[in-house]
């Protein structure tokens, strides 16, 4: 497979070795600018790199100008079927559009969209969804198989290529995790456009996190995927948190504090779970690049704590404090959180 194409979205790049971008989507009515902007700001604060808004009508397409003026992450317009909405969104300054050129009512329209996007330097994401596959492909393959979905993506890609448009990103989503993984693997063999990963309609928080972690995570672990979106039937802020956790678990997130903590067991003589939860909450948006171990006892505790930049291993009502592999002191249980936070603050600048 040739090198993955690098595509510019607003002022960030995806593909070609760039960091994996985390995306999410607003749920407010897009034309309600204050609500949409507030949601985008909340997402951006959590680490969302690219945000998408649905553009169901002309009022929403026109609102893009005002939204863009109040946010500082790239904005994507999600458009289904109506090429005029794509043209308006581009004219109003959107950074990327999501549209399937084969579904907008003819090649003359696809040509218009491709040419306008090219002229303005706006990339296009083709979004193939297993649930809305072309009848012709469903008849050919019997169902929305990975082959059918990749063939659909290629059909859309070829329309854009015909008009010399190559700033394309592709997603091929199914609600079935194994099918999604197979489809993306096949897509990576067939073309070198950046892939936007996601498991569609993944469900509510609990099941959605599991499905997305397996689907997105196994592809990323194989080096497949340039941008991700965790879809949850929940507050989109939680999608961003989950997306970043997936990247962190795979060592793909630059910076931030990683917490390693044990599940506790009968050997644990301190109340570790609330301590780990509180630390995790308070360190959520702290910069730096540190690994912090919060361990319940002396069985695995010292080993993990030594391996981390800083950590504690619980004793009876107290904990040993480790820094860079050395025991540096003993802390009473009620001082563990504050001591770790103070020490982390000191270490951040030196790590
Ligand atoms: S580190 Fe100690 S307390 Fe934590 S799970 Fe392992 S044995 Fe149990």
PDB file of N, CA, C and O in Angstrom, residues 158-199:
ATOM      1  N   UNK A 158     -14.233   7.334  -7.373  1.00  0.00           N
ATOM      2  CA  UNK A 158     -13.964   7.483  -8.808  1.00  0.00           C
ATOM      3  C   UNK A 158     -14.673   8.683  -9.418  1.00  0.00           C
ATOM      4  O   UNK A 158     -14.157   9.320 -10.333  1.00  0.00           O
ATOM      5  N   UNK A 159     -15.838   9.003  -8.887  1.00  0.00           N
ATOM      6  CA  UNK A 159     -16.532  10.197  -9.398  1.00  0.00           C
ATOM      7  C   UNK A 159     -15.678  11.429  -9.109  1.00  0.00           C
ATOM      8  O   UNK A 159     -15.457  12.275  -9.973  1.00  0.00           O
ATOM      9  N   UNK A 160     -15.164  11.514  -7.888  1.00  0.00           N
ATOM     10  CA  UNK A 160     -14.343  12.686  -7.536  1.00  0.00           C
ATOM     11  C   UNK A 160     -13.054  12.703  -8.351  1.00  0.00           C
ATOM     12  O   UNK A 160     -12.620  13.759  -8.831  1.00  0.00           O
ATOM     13  N   UNK A 161     -12.443  11.536  -8.509  1.00  0.00           N
ATOM     14  CA  UNK A 161     -11.173  11.483  -9.264  1.00  0.00           C
ATOM     15  C   UNK A 161     -11.372  11.922 -10.710  1.00  0.00           C
ATOM     16  O   UNK A 161     -10.504  12.543 -11.314  1.00  0.00           O
ATOM     17  N   UNK A 162     -12.535  11.599 -11.251  1.00  0.00           N
ATOM     18  CA  UNK A 162     -12.848  11.980 -12.626  1.00  0.00           C
ATOM     19  C   UNK A 162     -12.775  13.504 -12.793  1.00  0.00           C
ATOM     20  O   UNK A 162     -12.443  14.013 -13.855  1.00  0.00           O
ATOM     21  N   UNK A 163     -13.067  14.218 -11.705  1.00  0.00           N
ATOM     22  CA  UNK A 163     -12.989  15.679 -11.766  1.00  0.00           C
ATOM     23  C   UNK A 163     -11.726  16.198 -11.074  1.00  0.00           C
ATOM     24  O   UNK A 163     -11.690  17.303 -10.542  1.00  0.00           O
ATOM     25  N   UNK A 164     -10.708  15.326 -11.082  1.00  0.00           N
ATOM     26  CA  UNK A 164      -9.388  15.687 -10.524  1.00  0.00           C
ATOM     27  C   UNK A 164      -9.434  16.115  -9.074  1.00  0.00           C
ATOM     28  O   UNK A 164      -8.677  16.990  -8.651  1.00  0.00           O
ATOM     29  N   UNK A 165     -10.338  15.499  -8.328  1.00  0.00           N
ATOM     30  CA  UNK A 165     -10.424  15.816  -6.907  1.00  0.00           C
ATOM     31  C   UNK A 165      -9.827  14.656  -6.111  1.00  0.00           C
ATOM     32  O   UNK A 165     -10.266  13.518  -6.236  1.00  0.00           O
ATOM     33  N   UNK A 166      -8.834  14.974  -5.271  1.00  0.00           N
ATOM     34  CA  UNK A 166      -8.135  13.913  -4.535  1.00  0.00           C
ATOM     35  C   UNK A 166      -8.046  14.166  -3.031  1.00  0.00           C
ATOM     36  O   UNK A 166      -7.458  13.378  -2.310  1.00  0.00           O
ATOM     37  N   UNK A 167      -8.597  15.300  -2.553  1.00  0.00           N
ATOM     38  CA  UNK A 167      -8.539  15.569  -1.106  1.00  0.00           C
ATOM     39  C   UNK A 167      -9.697  14.863  -0.414  1.00  0.00           C
ATOM     40  O   UNK A 167     -10.573  15.491   0.195  1.00  0.00           O
ATOM     41  N   UNK A 168      -9.665  13.560  -0.523  1.00  0.00           N
ATOM     42  CA  UNK A 168     -10.793  12.756  -0.078  1.00  0.00           C
ATOM     43  C   UNK A 168     -10.442  11.983   1.195  1.00  0.00           C
ATOM     44  O   UNK A 168      -9.334  11.501   1.350  1.00  0.00           O
ATOM     45  N   UNK A 169     -11.431  11.900   2.086  1.00  0.00           N
ATOM     46  CA  UNK A 169     -11.322  11.073   3.294  1.00  0.00           C
ATOM     47  C   UNK A 169     -12.491  10.099   3.200  1.00  0.00           C
ATOM     48  O   UNK A 169     -13.541  10.454   2.665  1.00  0.00           O
ATOM     49  N   UNK A 170     -12.314   8.880   3.686  1.00  0.00           N
ATOM     50  CA  UNK A 170     -13.381   7.895   3.512  1.00  0.00           C
ATOM     51  C   UNK A 170     -13.731   7.226   4.842  1.00  0.00           C
ATOM     52  O   UNK A 170     -12.845   6.864   5.620  1.00  0.00           O
ATOM     53  N   UNK A 171     -15.026   7.064   5.083  1.00  0.00           N
ATOM     54  CA  UNK A 171     -15.447   6.224   6.209  1.00  0.00           C
ATOM     55  C   UNK A 171     -16.344   5.122   5.665  1.00  0.00           C
ATOM     56  O   UNK A 171     -17.072   5.323   4.689  1.00  0.00           O
ATOM     57  N   UNK A 172     -16.244   3.948   6.293  1.00  0.00           N
ATOM     58  CA  UNK A 172     -17.052   2.806   5.860  1.00  0.00           C
ATOM     59  C   UNK A 172     -17.583   2.165   7.124  1.00  0.00           C
ATOM     60  O   UNK A 172     -16.931   1.328   7.734  1.00  0.00           O
ATOM     61  N   UNK A 173     -18.750   2.612   7.544  1.00  0.00           N
ATOM     62  CA  UNK A 173     -19.212   2.188   8.864  1.00  0.00           C
ATOM     63  C   UNK A 173     -20.369   1.195   8.804  1.00  0.00           C
ATOM     64  O   UNK A 173     -21.249   1.304   7.959  1.00  0.00           O
ATOM     65  N   UNK A 174     -20.323   0.267   9.755  1.00  0.00           N
ATOM     66  CA  UNK A 174     -21.459  -0.631   9.944  1.00  0.00           C
ATOM     67  C   UNK A 174     -21.707  -0.679  11.441  1.00  0.00           C
ATOM     68  O   UNK A 174     -20.825  -0.335  12.229  1.00  0.00           O
ATOM     69  N   UNK A 175     -22.906  -1.094  11.852  1.00  0.00           N
ATOM     70  CA  UNK A 175     -23.135  -1.174  13.296  1.00  0.00           C
ATOM     71  C   UNK A 175     -22.557  -2.478  13.844  1.00  0.00           C
ATOM     72  O   UNK A 175     -22.427  -2.648  15.047  1.00  0.00           O
ATOM     73  N   UNK A 176     -22.207  -3.396  12.948  1.00  0.00           N
ATOM     74  CA  UNK A 176     -21.590  -4.663  13.349  1.00  0.00           C
ATOM     75  C   UNK A 176     -20.065  -4.458  13.413  1.00  0.00           C
ATOM     76  O   UNK A 176     -19.442  -4.047  12.441  1.00  0.00           O
ATOM     77  N   UNK A 177     -19.511  -4.743  14.576  1.00  0.00           N
ATOM     78  CA  UNK A 177     -18.091  -4.432  14.796  1.00  0.00           C
ATOM     79  C   UNK A 177     -17.171  -5.225  13.859  1.00  0.00           C
ATOM     80  O   UNK A 177     -16.265  -4.659  13.233  1.00  0.00           O
ATOM     81  N   UNK A 178     -17.411  -6.537  13.752  1.00  0.00           N
ATOM     82  CA  UNK A 178     -16.512  -7.365  12.923  1.00  0.00           C
ATOM     83  C   UNK A 178     -16.577  -6.947  11.455  1.00  0.00           C
ATOM     84  O   UNK A 178     -15.586  -6.920  10.747  1.00  0.00           O
ATOM     85  N   UNK A 179     -17.774  -6.608  11.018  1.00  0.00           N
ATOM     86  CA  UNK A 179     -17.946  -6.182   9.627  1.00  0.00           C
ATOM     87  C   UNK A 179     -17.227  -4.853   9.386  1.00  0.00           C
ATOM     88  O   UNK A 179     -16.595  -4.631   8.356  1.00  0.00           O
ATOM     89  N   UNK A 180     -17.334  -3.964  10.372  1.00  0.00           N
ATOM     90  CA  UNK A 180     -16.658  -2.666  10.248  1.00  0.00           C
ATOM     91  C   UNK A 180     -15.150  -2.881  10.122  1.00  0.00           C
ATOM     92  O   UNK A 180     -14.496  -2.295   9.251  1.00  0.00           O
ATOM     93  N   UNK A 181     -14.601  -3.722  10.981  1.00  0.00           N
ATOM     94  CA  UNK A 181     -13.149  -3.968  10.953  1.00  0.00           C
ATOM     95  C   UNK A 181     -12.745  -4.551   9.594  1.00  0.00           C
ATOM     96  O   UNK A 181     -11.785  -4.095   8.962  1.00  0.00           O
ATOM     97  N   UNK A 182     -13.506  -5.533   9.129  1.00  0.00           N
ATOM     98  CA  UNK A 182     -13.168  -6.172   7.845  1.00  0.00           C
ATOM     99  C   UNK A 182     -13.243  -5.158   6.703  1.00  0.00           C
ATOM    100  O   UNK A 182     -12.391  -5.142   5.803  1.00  0.00           O
ATOM    101  N   UNK A 183     -14.260  -4.289   6.748  1.00  0.00           N
ATOM    102  CA  UNK A 183     -14.431  -3.317   5.666  1.00  0.00           C
ATOM    103  C   UNK A 183     -13.260  -2.330   5.633  1.00  0.00           C
ATOM    104  O   UNK A 183     -12.730  -2.015   4.567  1.00  0.00           O
ATOM    105  N   UNK A 184     -12.853  -1.839   6.789  1.00  0.00           N
ATOM    106  CA  UNK A 184     -11.738  -0.875   6.814  1.00  0.00           C
ATOM    107  C   UNK A 184     -10.432  -1.545   6.381  1.00  0.00           C
ATOM    108  O   UNK A 184      -9.608  -0.932   5.716  1.00  0.00           O
ATOM    109  N   UNK A 185     -10.248  -2.804   6.783  1.00  0.00           N
ATOM    110  CA  UNK A 185      -9.018  -3.500   6.363  1.00  0.00           C
ATOM    111  C   UNK A 185      -8.974  -3.619   4.843  1.00  0.00           C
ATOM    112  O   UNK A 185      -7.947  -3.392   4.218  1.00  0.00           O
ATOM    113  N   UNK A 186     -10.108  -3.974   4.272  1.00  0.00           N
ATOM    114  CA  UNK A 186     -10.184  -4.108   2.816  1.00  0.00           C
ATOM    115  C   UNK A 186      -9.968  -2.748   2.138  1.00  0.00           C
ATOM    116  O   UNK A 186      -9.253  -2.640   1.140  1.00  0.00           O
ATOM    117  N   UNK A 187     -10.566  -1.723   2.733  1.00  0.00           N
ATOM    118  CA  UNK A 187     -10.419  -0.369   2.168  1.00  0.00           C
ATOM    119  C   UNK A 187      -8.946   0.033   2.143  1.00  0.00           C
ATOM    120  O   UNK A 187      -8.465   0.606   1.162  1.00  0.00           O
ATOM    121  N   UNK A 188      -8.231  -0.271   3.205  1.00  0.00           N
ATOM    122  CA  UNK A 188      -6.813   0.113   3.263  1.00  0.00           C
ATOM    123  C   UNK A 188      -6.007  -0.607   2.172  1.00  0.00           C
ATOM    124  O   UNK A 188      -5.046  -0.071   1.657  1.00  0.00           O
ATOM    125  N   UNK A 189      -6.448  -1.822   1.821  1.00  0.00           N
ATOM    126  CA  UNK A 189      -5.753  -2.534   0.726  1.00  0.00           C
ATOM    127  C   UNK A 189      -6.061  -1.906  -0.631  1.00  0.00           C
ATOM    128  O   UNK A 189      -5.249  -1.928  -1.535  1.00  0.00           O
ATOM    129  N   UNK A 190      -7.250  -1.340  -0.759  1.00  0.00           N
ATOM    130  CA  UNK A 190      -7.704  -0.882  -2.078  1.00  0.00           C
ATOM    131  C   UNK A 190      -7.342   0.558  -2.429  1.00  0.00           C
ATOM    132  O   UNK A 190      -7.273   0.914  -3.586  1.00  0.00           O
ATOM    133  N   UNK A 191      -7.225   1.430  -1.422  1.00  0.00           N
ATOM    134  CA  UNK A 191      -6.888   2.827  -1.759  1.00  0.00           C
ATOM    135  C   UNK A 191      -6.118   3.492  -0.622  1.00  0.00           C
ATOM    136  O   UNK A 191      -6.094   2.988   0.497  1.00  0.00           O
ATOM    137  N   UNK A 192      -5.489   4.617  -0.947  1.00  0.00           N
ATOM    138  CA  UNK A 192      -4.592   5.251   0.029  1.00  0.00           C
ATOM    139  C   UNK A 192      -5.123   6.587   0.567  1.00  0.00           C
ATOM    140  O   UNK A 192      -4.356   7.401   1.058  1.00  0.00           O
ATOM    141  N   UNK A 193      -6.425   6.786   0.458  1.00  0.00           N
ATOM    142  CA  UNK A 193      -7.008   7.980   1.070  1.00  0.00           C
ATOM    143  C   UNK A 193      -7.110   7.771   2.586  1.00  0.00           C
ATOM    144  O   UNK A 193      -7.297   6.637   3.040  1.00  0.00           O
ATOM    145  N   UNK A 194      -7.007   8.847   3.372  1.00  0.00           N
ATOM    146  CA  UNK A 194      -7.127   8.700   4.824  1.00  0.00           C
ATOM    147  C   UNK A 194      -8.482   8.092   5.206  1.00  0.00           C
ATOM    148  O   UNK A 194      -9.496   8.367   4.558  1.00  0.00           O
ATOM    149  N   UNK A 195      -8.477   7.309   6.259  1.00  0.00           N
ATOM    150  CA  UNK A 195      -9.716   6.666   6.712  1.00  0.00           C
ATOM    151  C   UNK A 195     -10.210   7.293   8.017  1.00  0.00           C
ATOM    152  O   UNK A 195      -9.441   7.473   8.962  1.00  0.00           O
ATOM    153  N   UNK A 196     -11.479   7.604   8.013  1.00  0.00           N
ATOM    154  CA  UNK A 196     -12.169   8.129   9.196  1.00  0.00           C
ATOM    155  C   UNK A 196     -12.835   6.912   9.843  1.00  0.00           C
ATOM    156  O   UNK A 196     -13.720   6.309   9.248  1.00  0.00           O
ATOM    157  N   UNK A 197     -12.383   6.542  11.040  1.00  0.00           N
ATOM    158  CA  UNK A 197     -12.883   5.314  11.665  1.00  0.00           C
ATOM    159  C   UNK A 197     -14.068   5.558  12.588  1.00  0.00           C
ATOM    160  O   UNK A 197     -14.104   6.549  13.307  1.00  0.00           O
ATOM    161  N   UNK A 198     -14.979   4.614  12.575  1.00  0.00           N
ATOM    162  CA  UNK A 198     -16.088   4.680  13.517  1.00  0.00           C
ATOM    163  C   UNK A 198     -16.967   3.462  13.377  1.00  0.00           C
ATOM    164  O   UNK A 198     -16.999   2.830  12.316  1.00  0.00           O
ATOM    165  N   UNK A 199     -17.626   3.103  14.471  1.00  0.00           N
ATOM    166  CA  UNK A 199     -18.641   2.050  14.416  1.00  0.00           C
ATOM    167  C   UNK A 199     -19.950   2.812  14.517  1.00  0.00           C
ATOM    168  O   UNK A 199     -20.176   3.538  15.477  1.00  0.00           O
TER     169      UNK A 199
END
